[in-house]
Tab-separated table of C-alpha atoms in Angstrom:
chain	number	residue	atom	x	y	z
A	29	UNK	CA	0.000	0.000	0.000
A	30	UNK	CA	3.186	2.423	0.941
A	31	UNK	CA	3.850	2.318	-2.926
A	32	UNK	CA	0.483	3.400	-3.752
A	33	UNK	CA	0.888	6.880	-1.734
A	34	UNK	CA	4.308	7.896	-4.001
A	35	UNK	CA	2.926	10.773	-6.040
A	36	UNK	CA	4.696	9.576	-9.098
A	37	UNK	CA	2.575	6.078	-9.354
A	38	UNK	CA	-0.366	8.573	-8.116
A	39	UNK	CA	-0.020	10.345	-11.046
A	40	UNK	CA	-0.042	7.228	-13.023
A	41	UNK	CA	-3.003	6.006	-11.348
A	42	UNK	CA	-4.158	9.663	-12.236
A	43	UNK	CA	-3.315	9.593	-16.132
A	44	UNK	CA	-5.042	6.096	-16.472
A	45	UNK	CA	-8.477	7.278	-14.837
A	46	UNK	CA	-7.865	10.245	-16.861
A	47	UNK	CA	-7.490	8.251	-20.200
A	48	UNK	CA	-10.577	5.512	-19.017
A	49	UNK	CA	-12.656	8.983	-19.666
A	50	UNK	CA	-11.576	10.512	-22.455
A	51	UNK	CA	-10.366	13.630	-21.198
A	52	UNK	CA	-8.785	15.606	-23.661
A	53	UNK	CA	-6.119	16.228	-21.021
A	54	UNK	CA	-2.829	14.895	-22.963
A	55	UNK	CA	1.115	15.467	-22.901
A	56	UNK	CA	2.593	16.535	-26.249
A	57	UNK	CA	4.500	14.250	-28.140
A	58	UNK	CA	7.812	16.626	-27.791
A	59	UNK	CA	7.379	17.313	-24.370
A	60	UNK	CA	7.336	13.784	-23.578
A	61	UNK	CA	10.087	12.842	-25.514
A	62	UNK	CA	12.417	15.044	-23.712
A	63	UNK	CA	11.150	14.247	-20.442
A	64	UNK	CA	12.337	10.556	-21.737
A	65	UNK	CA	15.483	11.475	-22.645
A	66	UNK	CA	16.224	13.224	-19.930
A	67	UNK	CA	15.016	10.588	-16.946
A	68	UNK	CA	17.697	8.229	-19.109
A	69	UNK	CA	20.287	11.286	-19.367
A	70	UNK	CA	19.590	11.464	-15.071
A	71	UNK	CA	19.983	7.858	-14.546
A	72	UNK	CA	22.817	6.982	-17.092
A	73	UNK	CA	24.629	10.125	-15.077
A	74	UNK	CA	23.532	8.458	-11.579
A	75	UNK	CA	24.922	5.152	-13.222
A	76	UNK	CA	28.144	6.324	-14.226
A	77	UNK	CA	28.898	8.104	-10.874
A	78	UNK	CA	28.001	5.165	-9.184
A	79	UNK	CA	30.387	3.205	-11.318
A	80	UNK	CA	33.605	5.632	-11.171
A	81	UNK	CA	33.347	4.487	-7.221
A	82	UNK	CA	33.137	0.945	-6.782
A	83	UNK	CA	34.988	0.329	-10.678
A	84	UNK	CA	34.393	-2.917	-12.929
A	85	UNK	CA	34.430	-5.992	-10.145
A	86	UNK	CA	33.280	-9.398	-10.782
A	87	UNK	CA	30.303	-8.653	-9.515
A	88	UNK	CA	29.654	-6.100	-11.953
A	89	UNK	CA	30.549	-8.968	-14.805
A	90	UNK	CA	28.600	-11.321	-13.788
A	91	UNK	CA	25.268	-9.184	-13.431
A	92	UNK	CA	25.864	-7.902	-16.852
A	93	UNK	CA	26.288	-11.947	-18.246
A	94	UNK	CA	23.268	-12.450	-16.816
A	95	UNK	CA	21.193	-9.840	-17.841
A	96	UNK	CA	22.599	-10.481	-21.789
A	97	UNK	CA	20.957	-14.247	-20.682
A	98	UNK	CA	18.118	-13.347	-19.687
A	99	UNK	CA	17.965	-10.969	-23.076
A	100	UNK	CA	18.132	-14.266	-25.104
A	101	UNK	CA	16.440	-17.098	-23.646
A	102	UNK	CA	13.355	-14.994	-22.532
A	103	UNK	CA	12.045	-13.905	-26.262
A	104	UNK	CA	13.321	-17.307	-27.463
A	105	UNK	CA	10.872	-19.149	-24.635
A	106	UNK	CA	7.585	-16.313	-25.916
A	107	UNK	CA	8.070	-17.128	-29.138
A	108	UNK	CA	7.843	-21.267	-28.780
A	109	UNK	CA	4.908	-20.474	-26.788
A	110	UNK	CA	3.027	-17.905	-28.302
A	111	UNK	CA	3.508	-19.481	-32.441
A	112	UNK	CA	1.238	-22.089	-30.857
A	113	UNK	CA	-1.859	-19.317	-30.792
A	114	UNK	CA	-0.588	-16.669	-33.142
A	115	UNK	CA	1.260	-15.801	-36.616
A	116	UNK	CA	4.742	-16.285	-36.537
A	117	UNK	CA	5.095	-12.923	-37.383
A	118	UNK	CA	2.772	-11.731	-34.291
A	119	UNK	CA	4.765	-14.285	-31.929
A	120	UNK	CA	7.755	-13.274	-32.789
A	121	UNK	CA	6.811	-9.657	-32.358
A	122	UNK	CA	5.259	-9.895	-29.193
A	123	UNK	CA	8.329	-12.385	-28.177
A	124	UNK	CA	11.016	-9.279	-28.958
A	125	UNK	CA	8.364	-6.697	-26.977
A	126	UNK	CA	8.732	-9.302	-24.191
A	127	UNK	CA	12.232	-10.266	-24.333
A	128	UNK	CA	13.401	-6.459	-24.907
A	129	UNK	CA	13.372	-4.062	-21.707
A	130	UNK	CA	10.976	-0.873	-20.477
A	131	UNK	CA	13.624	1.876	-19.442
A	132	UNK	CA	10.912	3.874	-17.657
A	133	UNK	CA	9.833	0.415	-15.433
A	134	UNK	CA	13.202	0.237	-14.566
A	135	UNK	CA	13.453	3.790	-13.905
A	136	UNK	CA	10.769	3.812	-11.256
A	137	UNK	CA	11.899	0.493	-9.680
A	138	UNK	CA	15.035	2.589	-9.122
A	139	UNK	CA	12.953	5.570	-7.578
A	140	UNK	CA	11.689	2.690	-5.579
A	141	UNK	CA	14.641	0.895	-4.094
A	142	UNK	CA	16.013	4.294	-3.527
A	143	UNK	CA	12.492	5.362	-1.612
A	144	UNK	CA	13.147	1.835	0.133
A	145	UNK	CA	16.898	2.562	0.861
A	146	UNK	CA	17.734	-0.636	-0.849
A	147	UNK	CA	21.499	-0.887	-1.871
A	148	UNK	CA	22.186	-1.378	-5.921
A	149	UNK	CA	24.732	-0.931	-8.476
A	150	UNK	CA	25.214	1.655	-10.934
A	151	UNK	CA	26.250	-0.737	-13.563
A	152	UNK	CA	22.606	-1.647	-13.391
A	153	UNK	CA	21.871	0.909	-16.198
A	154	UNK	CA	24.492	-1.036	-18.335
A	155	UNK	CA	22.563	-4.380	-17.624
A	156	UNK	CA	19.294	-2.623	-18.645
A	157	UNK	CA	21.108	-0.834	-22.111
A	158	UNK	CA	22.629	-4.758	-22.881
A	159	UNK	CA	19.086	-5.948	-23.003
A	160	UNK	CA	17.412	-3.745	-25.081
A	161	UNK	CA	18.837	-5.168	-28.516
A	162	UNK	CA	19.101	-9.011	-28.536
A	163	UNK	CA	15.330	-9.564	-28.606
A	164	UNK	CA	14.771	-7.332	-31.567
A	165	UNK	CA	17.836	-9.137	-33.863
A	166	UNK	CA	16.365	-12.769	-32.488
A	167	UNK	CA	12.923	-11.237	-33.614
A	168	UNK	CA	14.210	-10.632	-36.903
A	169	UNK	CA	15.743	-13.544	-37.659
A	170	UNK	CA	12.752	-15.968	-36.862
A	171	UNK	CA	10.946	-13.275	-39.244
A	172	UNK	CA	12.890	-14.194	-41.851
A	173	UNK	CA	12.993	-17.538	-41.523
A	174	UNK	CA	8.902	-17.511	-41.363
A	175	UNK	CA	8.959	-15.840	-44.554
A	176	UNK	CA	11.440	-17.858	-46.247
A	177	UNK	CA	9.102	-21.054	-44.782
A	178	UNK	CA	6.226	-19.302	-46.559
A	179	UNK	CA	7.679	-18.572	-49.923
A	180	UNK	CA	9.219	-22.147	-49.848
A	181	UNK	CA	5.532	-23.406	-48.965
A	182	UNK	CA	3.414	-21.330	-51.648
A	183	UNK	CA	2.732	-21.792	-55.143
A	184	UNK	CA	2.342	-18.192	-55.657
A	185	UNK	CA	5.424	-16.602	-53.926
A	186	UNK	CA	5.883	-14.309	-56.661
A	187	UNK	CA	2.675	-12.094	-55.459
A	188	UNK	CA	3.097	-12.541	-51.851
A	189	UNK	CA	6.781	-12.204	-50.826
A	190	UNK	CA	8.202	-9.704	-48.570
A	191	UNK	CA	11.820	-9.080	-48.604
A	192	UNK	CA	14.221	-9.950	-45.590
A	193	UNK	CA	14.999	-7.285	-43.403
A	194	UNK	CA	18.894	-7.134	-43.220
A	195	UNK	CA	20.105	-7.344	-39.908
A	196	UNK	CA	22.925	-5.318	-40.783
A	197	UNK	CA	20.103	-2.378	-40.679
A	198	UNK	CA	18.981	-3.827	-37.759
A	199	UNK	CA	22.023	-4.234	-35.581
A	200	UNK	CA	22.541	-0.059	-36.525
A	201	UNK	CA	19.150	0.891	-35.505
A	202	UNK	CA	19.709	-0.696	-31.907
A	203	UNK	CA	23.325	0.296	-31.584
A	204	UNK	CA	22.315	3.577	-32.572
A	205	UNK	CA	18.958	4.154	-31.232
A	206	UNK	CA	18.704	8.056	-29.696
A	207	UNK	CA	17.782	6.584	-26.122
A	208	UNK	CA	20.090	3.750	-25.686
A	209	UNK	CA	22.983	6.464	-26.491
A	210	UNK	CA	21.918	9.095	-24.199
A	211	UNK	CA	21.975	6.216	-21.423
A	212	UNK	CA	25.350	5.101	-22.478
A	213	UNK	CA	26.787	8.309	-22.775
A	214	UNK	CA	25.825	9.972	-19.954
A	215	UNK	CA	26.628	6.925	-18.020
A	216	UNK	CA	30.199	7.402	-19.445
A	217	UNK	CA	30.287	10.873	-18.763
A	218	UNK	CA	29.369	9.771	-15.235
A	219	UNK	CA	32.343	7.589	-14.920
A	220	UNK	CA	34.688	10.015	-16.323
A	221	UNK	CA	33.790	12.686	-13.661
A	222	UNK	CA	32.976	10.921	-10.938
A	223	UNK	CA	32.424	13.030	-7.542
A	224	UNK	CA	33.175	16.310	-9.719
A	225	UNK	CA	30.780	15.673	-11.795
A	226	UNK	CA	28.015	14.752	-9.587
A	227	UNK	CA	28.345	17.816	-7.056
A	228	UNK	CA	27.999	19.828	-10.358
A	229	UNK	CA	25.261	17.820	-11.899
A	230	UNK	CA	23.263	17.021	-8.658
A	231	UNK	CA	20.479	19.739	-9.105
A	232	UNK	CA	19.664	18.246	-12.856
A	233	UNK	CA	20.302	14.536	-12.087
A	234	UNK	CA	18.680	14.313	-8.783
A	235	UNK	CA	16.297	17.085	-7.006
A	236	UNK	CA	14.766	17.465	-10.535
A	237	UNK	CA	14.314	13.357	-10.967
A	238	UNK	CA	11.471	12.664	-8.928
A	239	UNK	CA	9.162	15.820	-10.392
A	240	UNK	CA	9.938	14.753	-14.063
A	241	UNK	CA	9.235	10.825	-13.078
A	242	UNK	CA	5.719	11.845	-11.737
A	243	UNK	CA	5.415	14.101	-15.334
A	244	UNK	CA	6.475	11.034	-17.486
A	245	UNK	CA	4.111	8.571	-15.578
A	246	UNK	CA	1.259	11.157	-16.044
A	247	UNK	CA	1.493	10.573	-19.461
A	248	UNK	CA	2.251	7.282	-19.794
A	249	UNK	CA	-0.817	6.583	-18.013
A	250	UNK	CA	-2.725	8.053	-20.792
A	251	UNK	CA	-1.110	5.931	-23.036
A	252	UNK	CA	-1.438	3.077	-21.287
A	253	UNK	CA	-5.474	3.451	-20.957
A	254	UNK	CA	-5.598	4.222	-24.404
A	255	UNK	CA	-4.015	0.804	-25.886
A	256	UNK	CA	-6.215	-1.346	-24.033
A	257	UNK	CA	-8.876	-0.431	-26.485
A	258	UNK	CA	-6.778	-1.840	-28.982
A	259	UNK	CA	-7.225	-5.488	-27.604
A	260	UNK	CA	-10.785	-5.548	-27.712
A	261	UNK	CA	-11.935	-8.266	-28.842
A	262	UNK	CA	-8.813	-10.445	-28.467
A	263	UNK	CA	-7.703	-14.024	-27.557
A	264	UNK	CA	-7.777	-14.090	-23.748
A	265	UNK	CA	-5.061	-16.301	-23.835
A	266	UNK	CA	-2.917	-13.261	-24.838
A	267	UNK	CA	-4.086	-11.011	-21.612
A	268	UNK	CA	-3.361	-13.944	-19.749
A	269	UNK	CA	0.310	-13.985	-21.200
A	270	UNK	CA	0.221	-10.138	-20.359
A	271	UNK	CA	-0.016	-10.914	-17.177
A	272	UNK	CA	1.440	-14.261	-16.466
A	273	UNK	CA	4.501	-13.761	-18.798
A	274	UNK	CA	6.237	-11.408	-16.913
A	275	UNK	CA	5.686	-13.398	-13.659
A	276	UNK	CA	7.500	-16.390	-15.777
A	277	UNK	CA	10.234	-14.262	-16.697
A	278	UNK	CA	10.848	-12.372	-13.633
A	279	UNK	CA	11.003	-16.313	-11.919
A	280	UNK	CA	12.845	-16.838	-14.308
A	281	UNK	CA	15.696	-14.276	-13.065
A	282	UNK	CA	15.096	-14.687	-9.416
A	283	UNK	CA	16.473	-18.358	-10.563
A	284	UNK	CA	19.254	-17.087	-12.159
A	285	UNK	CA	20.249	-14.623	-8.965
A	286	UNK	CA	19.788	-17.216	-6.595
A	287	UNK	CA	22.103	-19.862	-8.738
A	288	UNK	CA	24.860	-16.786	-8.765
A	289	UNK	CA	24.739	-15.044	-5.920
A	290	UNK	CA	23.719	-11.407	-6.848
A	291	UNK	CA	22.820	-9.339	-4.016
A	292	UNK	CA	19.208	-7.954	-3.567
A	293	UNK	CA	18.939	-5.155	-5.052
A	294	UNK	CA	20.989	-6.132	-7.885
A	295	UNK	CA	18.476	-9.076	-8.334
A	296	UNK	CA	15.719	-6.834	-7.940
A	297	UNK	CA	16.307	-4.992	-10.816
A	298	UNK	CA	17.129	-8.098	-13.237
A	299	UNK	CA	14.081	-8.976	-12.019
A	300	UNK	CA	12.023	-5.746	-13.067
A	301	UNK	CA	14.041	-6.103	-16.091
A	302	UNK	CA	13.143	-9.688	-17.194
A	303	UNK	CA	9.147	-8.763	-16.373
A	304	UNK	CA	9.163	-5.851	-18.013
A	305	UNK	CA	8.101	-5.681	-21.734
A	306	UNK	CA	9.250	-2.826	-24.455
A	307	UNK	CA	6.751	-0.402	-25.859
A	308	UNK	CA	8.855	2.239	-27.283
A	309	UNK	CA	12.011	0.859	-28.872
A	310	UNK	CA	10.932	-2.192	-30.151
A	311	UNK	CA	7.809	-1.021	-31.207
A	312	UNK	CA	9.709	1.657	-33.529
A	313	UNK	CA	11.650	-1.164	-35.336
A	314	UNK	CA	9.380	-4.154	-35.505
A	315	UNK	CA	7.312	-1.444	-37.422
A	316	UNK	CA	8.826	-1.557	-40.657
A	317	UNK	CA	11.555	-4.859	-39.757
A	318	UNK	CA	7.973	-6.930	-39.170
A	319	UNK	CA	5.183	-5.234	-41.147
A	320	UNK	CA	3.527	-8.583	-41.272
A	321	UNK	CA	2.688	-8.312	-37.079
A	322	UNK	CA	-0.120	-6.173	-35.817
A	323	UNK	CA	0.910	-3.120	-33.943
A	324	UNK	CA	-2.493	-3.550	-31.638
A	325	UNK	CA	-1.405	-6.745	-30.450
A	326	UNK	CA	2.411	-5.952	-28.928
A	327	UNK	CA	1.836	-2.609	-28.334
A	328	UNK	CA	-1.574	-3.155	-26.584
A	329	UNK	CA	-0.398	-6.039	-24.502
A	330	UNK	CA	3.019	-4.357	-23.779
A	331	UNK	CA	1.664	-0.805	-22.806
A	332	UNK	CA	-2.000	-1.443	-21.896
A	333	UNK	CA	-1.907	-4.820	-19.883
A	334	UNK	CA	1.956	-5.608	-18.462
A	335	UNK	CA	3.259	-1.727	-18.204
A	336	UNK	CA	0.042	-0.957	-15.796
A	337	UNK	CA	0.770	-4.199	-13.960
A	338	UNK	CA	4.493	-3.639	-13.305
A	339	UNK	CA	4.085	-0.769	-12.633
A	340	UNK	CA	1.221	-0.975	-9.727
A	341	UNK	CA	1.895	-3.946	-8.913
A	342	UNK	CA	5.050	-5.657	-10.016
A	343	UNK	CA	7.547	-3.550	-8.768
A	344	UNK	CA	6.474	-3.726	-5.100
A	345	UNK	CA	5.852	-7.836	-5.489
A	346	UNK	CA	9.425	-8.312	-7.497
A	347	UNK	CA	11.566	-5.938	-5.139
A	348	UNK	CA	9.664	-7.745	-1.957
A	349	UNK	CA	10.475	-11.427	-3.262
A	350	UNK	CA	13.972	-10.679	-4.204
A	351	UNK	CA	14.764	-9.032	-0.974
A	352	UNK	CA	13.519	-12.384	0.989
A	353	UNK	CA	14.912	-14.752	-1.355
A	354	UNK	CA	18.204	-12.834	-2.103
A	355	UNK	CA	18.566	-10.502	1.188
């Protein structure tokens, strides 16, 4: 219930009722992105400072290997399960939403632990940058190989196929994707710095973080109440996936903590990680990499069914479990 009183899930709570209305009330598009880029500028910055003090330890290694782990098997595992229901195209889709990352979960998991005065890493941030891109290429890839299944399979290939998207274009859209280098270089920055750097930046990077979370969640809960209208009509069975998929994945990396030793608040946020699904990044290339998939589907599940849940209710139950098991 203590998470419920923060004002930034308040506003959340606030932008979905607000959305569930249809108010007209709404954040514009350029507004939000900078609010965005700048929660990743403050916590790549927060990251890097963190970083410059305790330096690359095996401890640091190892969270990173398994958060690139977790970035592979997870969207492997949705898509074997979810081409039993859907297209290939849609599984594998929904499998790269699922297997990819949500920066601005993971962002207010981190407003969490530190509202919690749970202990964590800075190198975090890395683990969370390293799992943005492996879904999407492994998303491609079975793409491909569903279309080259289908042009093998018709008689009329000629009228119906659809090039392969090169994954040389893809591997340069995730490398350079405008978030994921904001993160990385202000996490650098960070590093290079170090206690300089944060007395000087501490005004921007953290008395300003908390007001600009509670602006972001504001609209993202309008967002998030306006893609559930999108699955209307819908298999259950991919609501139930919405919902029970992350709780897979996140026992998933619990598992993984436990079998190497990461400490709890590390674990915690592998955890948020592994539950947490992409709506913005993935989205963006799956677009035009996998025009075959409907948007409705990954976007509506990812934003409208496991982004609400994480974020209400997730975060608490994730940090809370990993702390017993782990702490």
């Amino acid at each position: 219930m203590q998470s419920f009183l923060d004002p930034a899930i308040l506003f959340f709570v606030f932008g979905l009722l607000a959305g569930a209305l249809r108010s007209n009330l709404e954040i514009p598009p350029q507004i939000a992105r900078f609010l965005s880029l700048y929660l990743l500028m403050a916590l790549g910055l927060k990251g890097g400072f963190a970083l410059h003090q305790s330096g690359l330890t095996m401890d640091v290694a190892v969270s990173l290997g398994c958060a690139l782990l977790l970035a592979t098997v997870v969207p492997l595992l949705g898509y074997h399960l979810l081409k039993r229901v859907l297209s290939g195209y849609d599984a594998a889709a929904i499998a790269a939403t699922y297997g990819s990352v949500s920066a601005v979960t993971f962002i207010t998991a981190v407003q969490y632990l530190d509202n919690h005065n749970v202990a964590y890493g800075g190198h975090m941030a890395a683990a969370m940058a390293l799992m943005e891109s492996p879904a999407i290429i492994m998303a491609v890839l079975l793409a491909n190989m569903v279309r080259q299944r289908e042009k093998e399979q018709s008689l009329a290939a000629e009228s119906r196929t659809v090039r392969n998207t090169p994954l040389s274009r893809i591997l340069h859209e995730s490398v350079t994707d405008g978030a994921q280098l904001v993160l990385l270089g202000a996490m650098v920055i960070g590093i290079v710095t170090g206690q300089s750097g944060h007395d000087a930046m501490q005004p921007f990077a953290g008395d300003l973080f908390k007001g600009m979370l509670a602006f972001f969640l504001l609209d993202m809960g309008l967002n998030a109440a306006r893609s559930m209208s999108g699955l209307k009509g819908k298999s259950p069975w991919l609501l139930a996936y919405g919902l029970v998929g992350p709780l897979v994945h996140a026992s998933l990396a619990l598992g993984l903590c436990v079998l190497l030793d990461i400490p709890a608040g590390n674990g915690a946020l592998l955890v948020v990680l592994a539950a947490s699904a992409s709506y913005i990044a993935v989205p963006a290339v799956v677009r035009h990499a996998i025009p075959e998939a409907n948007p409705s589907l990954y976007i509506g599940m990812s934003l409208g069914v496991t982004f609400p849940f994480n974020i209400l209710v997730g975060i608490p139950l994730y940090v809370g479990v990993a702390q017993r098991v782990l702490g």
